[in-house]
mmCIF file of C-alpha atoms in Angstrom:
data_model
loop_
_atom_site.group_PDB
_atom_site.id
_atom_site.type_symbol
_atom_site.label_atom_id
_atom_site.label_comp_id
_atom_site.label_asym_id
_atom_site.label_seq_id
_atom_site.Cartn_x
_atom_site.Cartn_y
_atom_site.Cartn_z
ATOM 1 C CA UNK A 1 26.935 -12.594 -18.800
ATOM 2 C CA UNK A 2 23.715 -14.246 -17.489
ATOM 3 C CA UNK A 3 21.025 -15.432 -19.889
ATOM 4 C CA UNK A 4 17.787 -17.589 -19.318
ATOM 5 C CA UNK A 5 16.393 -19.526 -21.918
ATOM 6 C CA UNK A 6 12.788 -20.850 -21.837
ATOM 7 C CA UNK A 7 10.176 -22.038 -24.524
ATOM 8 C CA UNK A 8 7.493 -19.682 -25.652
ATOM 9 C CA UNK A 9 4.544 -21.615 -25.036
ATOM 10 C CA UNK A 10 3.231 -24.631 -23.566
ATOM 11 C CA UNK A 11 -0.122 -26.376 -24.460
ATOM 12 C CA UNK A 12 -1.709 -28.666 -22.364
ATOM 13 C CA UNK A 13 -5.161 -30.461 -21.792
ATOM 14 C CA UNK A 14 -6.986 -29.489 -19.166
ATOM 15 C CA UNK A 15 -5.771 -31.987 -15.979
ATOM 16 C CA UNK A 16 -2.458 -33.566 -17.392
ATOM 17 C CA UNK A 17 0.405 -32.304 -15.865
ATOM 18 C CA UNK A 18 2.806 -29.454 -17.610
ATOM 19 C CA UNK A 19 6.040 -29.008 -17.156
ATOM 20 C CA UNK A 20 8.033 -25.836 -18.190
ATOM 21 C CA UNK A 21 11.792 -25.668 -19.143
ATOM 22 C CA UNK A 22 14.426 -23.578 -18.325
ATOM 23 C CA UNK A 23 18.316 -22.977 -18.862
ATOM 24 C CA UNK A 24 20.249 -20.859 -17.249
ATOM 25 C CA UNK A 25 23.904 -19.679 -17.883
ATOM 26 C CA UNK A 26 25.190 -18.691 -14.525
ATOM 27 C CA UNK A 27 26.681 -21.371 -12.588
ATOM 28 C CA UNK A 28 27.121 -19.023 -9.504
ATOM 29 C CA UNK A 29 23.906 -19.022 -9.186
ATOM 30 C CA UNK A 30 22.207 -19.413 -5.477
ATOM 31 C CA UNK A 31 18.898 -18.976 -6.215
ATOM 32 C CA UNK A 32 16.343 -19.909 -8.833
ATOM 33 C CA UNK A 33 12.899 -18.716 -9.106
ATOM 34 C CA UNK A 34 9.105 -19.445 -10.905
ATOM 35 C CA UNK A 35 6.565 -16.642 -10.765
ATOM 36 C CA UNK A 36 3.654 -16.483 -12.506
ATOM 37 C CA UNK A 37 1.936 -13.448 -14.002
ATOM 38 C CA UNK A 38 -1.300 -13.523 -14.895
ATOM 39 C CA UNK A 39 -2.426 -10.756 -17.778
ATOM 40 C CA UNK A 40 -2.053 -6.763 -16.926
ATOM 41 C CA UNK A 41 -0.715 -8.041 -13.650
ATOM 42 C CA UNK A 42 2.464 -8.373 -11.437
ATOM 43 C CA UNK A 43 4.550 -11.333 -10.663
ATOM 44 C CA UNK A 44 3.917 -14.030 -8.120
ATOM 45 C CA UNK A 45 6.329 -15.852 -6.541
ATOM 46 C CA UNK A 46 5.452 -19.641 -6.984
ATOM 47 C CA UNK A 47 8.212 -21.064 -5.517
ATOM 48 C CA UNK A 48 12.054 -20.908 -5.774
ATOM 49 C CA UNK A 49 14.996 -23.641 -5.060
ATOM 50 C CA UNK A 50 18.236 -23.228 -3.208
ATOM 51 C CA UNK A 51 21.398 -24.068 -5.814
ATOM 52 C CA UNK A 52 22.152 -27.092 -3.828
ATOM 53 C CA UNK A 53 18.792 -28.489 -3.674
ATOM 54 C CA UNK A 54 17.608 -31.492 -6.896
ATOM 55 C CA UNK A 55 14.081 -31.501 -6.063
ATOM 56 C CA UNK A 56 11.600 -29.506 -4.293
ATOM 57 C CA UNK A 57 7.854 -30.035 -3.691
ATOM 58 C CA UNK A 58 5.124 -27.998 -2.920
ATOM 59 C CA UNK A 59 1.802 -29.124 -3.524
ATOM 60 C CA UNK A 60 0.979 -29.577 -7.183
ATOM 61 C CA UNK A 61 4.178 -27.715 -7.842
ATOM 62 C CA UNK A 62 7.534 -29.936 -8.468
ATOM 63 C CA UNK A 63 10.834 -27.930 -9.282
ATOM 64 C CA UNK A 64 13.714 -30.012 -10.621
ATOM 65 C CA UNK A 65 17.425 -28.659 -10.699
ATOM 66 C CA UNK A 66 19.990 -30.079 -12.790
ATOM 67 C CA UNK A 67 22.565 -28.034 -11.832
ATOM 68 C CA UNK A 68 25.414 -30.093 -14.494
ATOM 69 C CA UNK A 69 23.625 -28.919 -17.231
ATOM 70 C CA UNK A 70 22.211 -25.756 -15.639
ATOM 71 C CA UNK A 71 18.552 -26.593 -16.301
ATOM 72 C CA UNK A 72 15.456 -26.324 -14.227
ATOM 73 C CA UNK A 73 11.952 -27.401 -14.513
ATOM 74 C CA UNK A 74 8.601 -26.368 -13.564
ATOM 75 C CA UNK A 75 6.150 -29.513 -13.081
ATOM 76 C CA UNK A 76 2.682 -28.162 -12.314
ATOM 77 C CA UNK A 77 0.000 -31.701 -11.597
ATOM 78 C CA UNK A 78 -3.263 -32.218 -12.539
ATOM 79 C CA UNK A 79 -3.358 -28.609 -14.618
ATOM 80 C CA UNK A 80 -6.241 -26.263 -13.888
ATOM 81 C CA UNK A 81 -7.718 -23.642 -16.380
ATOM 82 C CA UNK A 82 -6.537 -20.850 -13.577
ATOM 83 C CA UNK A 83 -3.353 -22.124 -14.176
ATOM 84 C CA UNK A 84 -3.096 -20.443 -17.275
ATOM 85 C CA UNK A 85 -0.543 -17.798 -17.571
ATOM 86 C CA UNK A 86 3.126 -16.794 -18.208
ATOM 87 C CA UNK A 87 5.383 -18.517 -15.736
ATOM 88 C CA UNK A 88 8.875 -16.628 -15.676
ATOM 89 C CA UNK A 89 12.090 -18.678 -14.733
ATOM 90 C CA UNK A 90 14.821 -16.360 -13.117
ATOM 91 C CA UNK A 91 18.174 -16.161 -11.388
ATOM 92 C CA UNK A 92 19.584 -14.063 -9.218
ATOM 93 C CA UNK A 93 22.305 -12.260 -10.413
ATOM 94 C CA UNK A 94 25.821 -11.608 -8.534
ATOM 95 C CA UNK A 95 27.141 -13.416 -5.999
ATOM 96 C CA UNK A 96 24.602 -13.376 -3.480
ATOM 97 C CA UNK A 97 23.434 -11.057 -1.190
ATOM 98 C CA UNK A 98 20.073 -8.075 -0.713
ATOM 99 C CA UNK A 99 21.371 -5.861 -3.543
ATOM 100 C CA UNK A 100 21.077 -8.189 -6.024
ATOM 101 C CA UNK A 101 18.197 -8.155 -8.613
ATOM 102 C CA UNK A 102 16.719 -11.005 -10.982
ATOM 103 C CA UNK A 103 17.395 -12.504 -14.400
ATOM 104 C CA UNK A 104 14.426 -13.298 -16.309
ATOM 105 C CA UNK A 105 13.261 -15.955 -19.242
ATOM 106 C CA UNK A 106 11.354 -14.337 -21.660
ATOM 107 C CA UNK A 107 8.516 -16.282 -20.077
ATOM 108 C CA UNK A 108 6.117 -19.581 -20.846
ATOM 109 C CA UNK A 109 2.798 -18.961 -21.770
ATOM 110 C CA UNK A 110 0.991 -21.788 -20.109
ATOM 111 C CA UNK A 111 -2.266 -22.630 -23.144
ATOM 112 C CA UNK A 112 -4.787 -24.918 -21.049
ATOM 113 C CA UNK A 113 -7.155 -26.861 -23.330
ATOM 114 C CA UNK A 114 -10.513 -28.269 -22.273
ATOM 115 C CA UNK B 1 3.185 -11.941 3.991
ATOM 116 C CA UNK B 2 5.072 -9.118 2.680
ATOM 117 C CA UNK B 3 3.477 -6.656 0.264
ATOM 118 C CA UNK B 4 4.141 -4.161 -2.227
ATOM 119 C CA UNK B 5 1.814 -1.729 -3.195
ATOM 120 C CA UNK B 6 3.145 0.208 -6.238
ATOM 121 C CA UNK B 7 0.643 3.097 -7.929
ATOM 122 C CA UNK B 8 -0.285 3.796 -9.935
ATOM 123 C CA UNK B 9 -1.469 0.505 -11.905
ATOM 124 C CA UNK B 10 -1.832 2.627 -15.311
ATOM 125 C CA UNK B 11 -1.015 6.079 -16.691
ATOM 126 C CA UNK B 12 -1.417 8.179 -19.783
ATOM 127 C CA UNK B 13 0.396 11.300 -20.128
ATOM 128 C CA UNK B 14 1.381 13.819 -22.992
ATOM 129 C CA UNK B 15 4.912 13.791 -24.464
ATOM 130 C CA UNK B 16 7.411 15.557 -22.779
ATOM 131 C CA UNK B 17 5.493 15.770 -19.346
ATOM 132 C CA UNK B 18 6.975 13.679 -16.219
ATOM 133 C CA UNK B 19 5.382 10.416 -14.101
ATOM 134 C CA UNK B 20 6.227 9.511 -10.234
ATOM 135 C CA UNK B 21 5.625 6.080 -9.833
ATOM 136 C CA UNK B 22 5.386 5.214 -6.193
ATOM 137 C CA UNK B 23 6.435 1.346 -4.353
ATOM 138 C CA UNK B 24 5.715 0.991 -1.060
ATOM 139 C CA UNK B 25 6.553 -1.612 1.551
ATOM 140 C CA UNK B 26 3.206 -2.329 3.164
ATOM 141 C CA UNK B 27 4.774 -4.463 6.260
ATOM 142 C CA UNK B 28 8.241 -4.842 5.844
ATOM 143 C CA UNK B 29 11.108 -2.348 5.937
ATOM 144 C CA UNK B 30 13.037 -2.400 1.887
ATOM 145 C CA UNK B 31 16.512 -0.746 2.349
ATOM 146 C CA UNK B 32 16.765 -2.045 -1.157
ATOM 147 C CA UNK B 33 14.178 -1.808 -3.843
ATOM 148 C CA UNK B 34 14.420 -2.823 -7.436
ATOM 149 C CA UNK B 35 12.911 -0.989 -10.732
ATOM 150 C CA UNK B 36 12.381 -3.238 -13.717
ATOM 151 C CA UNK B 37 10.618 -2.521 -17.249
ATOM 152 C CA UNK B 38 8.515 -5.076 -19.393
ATOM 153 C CA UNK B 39 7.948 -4.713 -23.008
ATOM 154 C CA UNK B 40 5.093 -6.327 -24.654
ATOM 155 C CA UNK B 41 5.374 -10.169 -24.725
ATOM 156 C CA UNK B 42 9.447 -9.491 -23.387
ATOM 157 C CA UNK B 43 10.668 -10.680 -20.142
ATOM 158 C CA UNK B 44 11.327 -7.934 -17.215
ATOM 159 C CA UNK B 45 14.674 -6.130 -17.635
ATOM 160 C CA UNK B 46 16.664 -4.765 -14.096
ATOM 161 C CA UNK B 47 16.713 -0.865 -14.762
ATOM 162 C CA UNK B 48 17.525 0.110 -11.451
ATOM 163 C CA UNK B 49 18.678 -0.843 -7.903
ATOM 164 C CA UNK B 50 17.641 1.649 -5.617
ATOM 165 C CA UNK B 51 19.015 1.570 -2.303
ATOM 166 C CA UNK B 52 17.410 3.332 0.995
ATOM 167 C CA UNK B 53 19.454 6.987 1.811
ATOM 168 C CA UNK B 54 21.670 6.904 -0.755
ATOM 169 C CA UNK B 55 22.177 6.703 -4.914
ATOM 170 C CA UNK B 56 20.658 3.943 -6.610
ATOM 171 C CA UNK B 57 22.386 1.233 -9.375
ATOM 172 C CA UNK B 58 21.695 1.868 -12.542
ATOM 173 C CA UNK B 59 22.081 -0.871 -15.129
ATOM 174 C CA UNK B 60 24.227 -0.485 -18.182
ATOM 175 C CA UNK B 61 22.323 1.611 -20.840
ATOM 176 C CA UNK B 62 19.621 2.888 -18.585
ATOM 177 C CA UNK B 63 19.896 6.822 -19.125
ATOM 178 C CA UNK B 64 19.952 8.087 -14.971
ATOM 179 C CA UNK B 65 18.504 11.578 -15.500
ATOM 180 C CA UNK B 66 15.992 9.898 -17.312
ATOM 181 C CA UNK B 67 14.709 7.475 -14.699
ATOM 182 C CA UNK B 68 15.465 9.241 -11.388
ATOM 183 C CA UNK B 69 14.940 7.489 -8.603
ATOM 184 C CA UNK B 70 14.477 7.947 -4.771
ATOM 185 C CA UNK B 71 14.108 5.852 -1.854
ATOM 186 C CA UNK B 72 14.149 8.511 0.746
ATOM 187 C CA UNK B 73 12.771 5.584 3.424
ATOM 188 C CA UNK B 74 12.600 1.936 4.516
ATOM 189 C CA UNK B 75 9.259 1.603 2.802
ATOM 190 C CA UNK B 76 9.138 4.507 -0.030
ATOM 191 C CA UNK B 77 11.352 3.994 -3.120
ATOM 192 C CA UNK B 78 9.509 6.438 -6.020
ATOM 193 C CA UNK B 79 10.689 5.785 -9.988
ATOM 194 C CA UNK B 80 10.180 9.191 -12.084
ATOM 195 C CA UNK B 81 10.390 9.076 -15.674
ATOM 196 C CA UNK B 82 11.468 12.676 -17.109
ATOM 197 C CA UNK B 83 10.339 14.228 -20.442
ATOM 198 C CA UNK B 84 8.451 10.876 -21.412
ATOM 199 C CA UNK B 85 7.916 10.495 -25.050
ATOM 200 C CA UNK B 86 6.335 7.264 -26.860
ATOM 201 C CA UNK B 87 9.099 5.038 -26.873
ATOM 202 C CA UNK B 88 9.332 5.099 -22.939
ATOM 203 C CA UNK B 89 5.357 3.369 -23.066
ATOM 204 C CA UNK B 90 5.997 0.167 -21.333
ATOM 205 C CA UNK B 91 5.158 -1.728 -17.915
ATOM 206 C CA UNK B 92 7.293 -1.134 -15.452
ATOM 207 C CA UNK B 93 7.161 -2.916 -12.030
ATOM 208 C CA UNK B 94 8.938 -2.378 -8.386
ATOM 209 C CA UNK B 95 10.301 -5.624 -6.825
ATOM 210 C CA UNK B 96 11.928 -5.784 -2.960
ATOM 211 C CA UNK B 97 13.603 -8.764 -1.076
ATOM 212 C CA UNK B 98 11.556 -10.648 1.510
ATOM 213 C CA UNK B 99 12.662 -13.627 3.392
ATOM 214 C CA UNK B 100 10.682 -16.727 1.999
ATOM 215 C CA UNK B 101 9.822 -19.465 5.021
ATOM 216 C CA UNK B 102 11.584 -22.008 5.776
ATOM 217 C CA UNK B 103 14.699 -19.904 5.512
ATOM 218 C CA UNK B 104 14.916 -19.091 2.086
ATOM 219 C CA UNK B 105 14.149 -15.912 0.442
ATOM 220 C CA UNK B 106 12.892 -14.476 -2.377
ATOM 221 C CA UNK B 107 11.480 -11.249 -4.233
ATOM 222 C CA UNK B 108 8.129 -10.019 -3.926
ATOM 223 C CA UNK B 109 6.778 -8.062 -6.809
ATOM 224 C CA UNK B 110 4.297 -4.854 -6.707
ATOM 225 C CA UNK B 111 1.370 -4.716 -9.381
ATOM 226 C CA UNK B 112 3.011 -2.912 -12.195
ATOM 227 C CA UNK B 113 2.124 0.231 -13.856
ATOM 228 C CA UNK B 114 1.249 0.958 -17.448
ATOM 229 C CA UNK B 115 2.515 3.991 -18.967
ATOM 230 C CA UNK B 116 1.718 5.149 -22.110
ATOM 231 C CA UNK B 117 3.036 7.931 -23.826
ATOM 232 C CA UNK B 118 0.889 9.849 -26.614
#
C-alpha cells in the first residue's frame, strides 16, 4: 500500500533556508505534491513535481526528487516568519488519472525562530 | 485560479442530529470531487471519491450510510454526516482536480469545516 513518511517538525532561524523531507512508498507514482496549511485552515498547493522531473524551481521554493530512493524535498530560501506552518508531502494514488485522490505525510510543522 | 468554496467553515451540533457540508466549484466544472477527514495533529485521510451523476468511492472502512454523499452537478458535491455522535468531531475538507500551468495539474483544496459533536 502507499505510505508517506515525513519528520514532525522543523526549526529554523528566521532567514536560513529549511528544507523538509519526505519518503514515499509508491514507485508508480506520477505526481508529488507540497501544500501548506496554515492553522484552522485548508491546504494550499505550493507546488508539485512531475515523476520524471529531479529538480524544480519556483521562486524561493526548490523541490528535489530522488526517485531511486523514493524521497523528495522541500527547500524553502531565506525563511520568513509567514512561512510558518505545516507543509504536507503527498502522492497521488493509482495509476494516474481525475479519479484519483492524495496520499498524505502526517505533515512538518515548520518552527521559525527570530 | 480555480476555487473551492466549501461551508460551512465550523459546526456544532447535538448527538444524533445530521450535518450537510456543501463544496462548490466557484469557476471550474468538478465531475469528480474528493472528501477527506483530519484528526487533530494527523494528516488528511481519503474518505470518499465522489463522482458527478453517479455513486461515489468510498474508501475501505468508511461506513457509506454514514457519510452520504452527493454530487448532483459539475460544481455541487454535498458530504452529510448521519446520526453524528462525538467520535465523528473532526475537520473534514473537500478537494477537486484543477489543471496546474504549465501543463501539470494538481488538487485544489476548499477551507475545511470543523464539526464538533457534543
Amino acid at each position: 500500500g502507499e505510505d508517506v513518511e515525513q519528520s514532525l517538525f522543523l526549526s529554523v532561524r528566521e532567514g536560513d533556508s529549511s528544507v523538509i523531507n519526505c519518503t514515499y512508498t509508491d514507485s508508480s507514482s506520477t505526481y508529488l505534491y507540497w501544500y501548506k496549511q496554515e492553522p484552522g485552515a485548508g491546504l494550499q498547493l505550493l507546488t508539485y513535481i512531475f515523476s520524471n522531473m529531479d529538480m524544480k524551481q519556483d521562486q524561493r521554493l526548490t523541490v528535489l526528487l530522488n526517485k531511486k530512493d523514493k524521497h523528495l524535498s522541500l527547500r524553502i530560501a531565506d525563511t520568513q516568519t509567514g512561512d510558518s506552518a505545516i507543509y504536507f508531502c503527498a502522492e497521488r494514488m493509482g495509476s494516474g488519472g481525475g479519479a484519483d485522490g492524495l496520499t498524505f505525510g502526517k505533515g512538518t510543522h515548520l518552527i521559525i525562530q527570530p | 485560479g480555480a476555487v473551492v468554496s466549501q461551508h460551512p467553515s465550523w459546526v456544532i451540533c447535538k448527538s444524533g442530529t445530521s450535518v450537510k457540508i456543501e463544496c462548490r466549484s466557484l469557476d471550474f466544472q468538478a465531475t469528480t470531487m474528493f472528501w477527506y477527514r483530519q484528526f487533530p495533529k494527523q494528516s488528511l485521510m481519503l474518505m470518499a471519491t465522489s463522482n458527478e451523476g453517479s455513486k461515489a468511492t468510498y474508501e475501505q472502512g468508511v461506513e457509506k450510510d454514514k457519510f452520504l454523499i452527493n454530487h448532483a452537478s459539475l460544481t455541487l458535491s454535498t458530504l452529510t454526516v448521519t446520526s453524528a455522535h462525538p467520535e465523528d468531531s473532526s475537520f473534514y475538507i473537500c478537494s477537486a482536480r484543477v489543471v496546474v500551468p504549465p501543463g501539470g495539474d494538481g488538487y485544489t483544496f476548499g477551507s475545511g469545516t470543523r464539526l464538533t459533536v457534543v
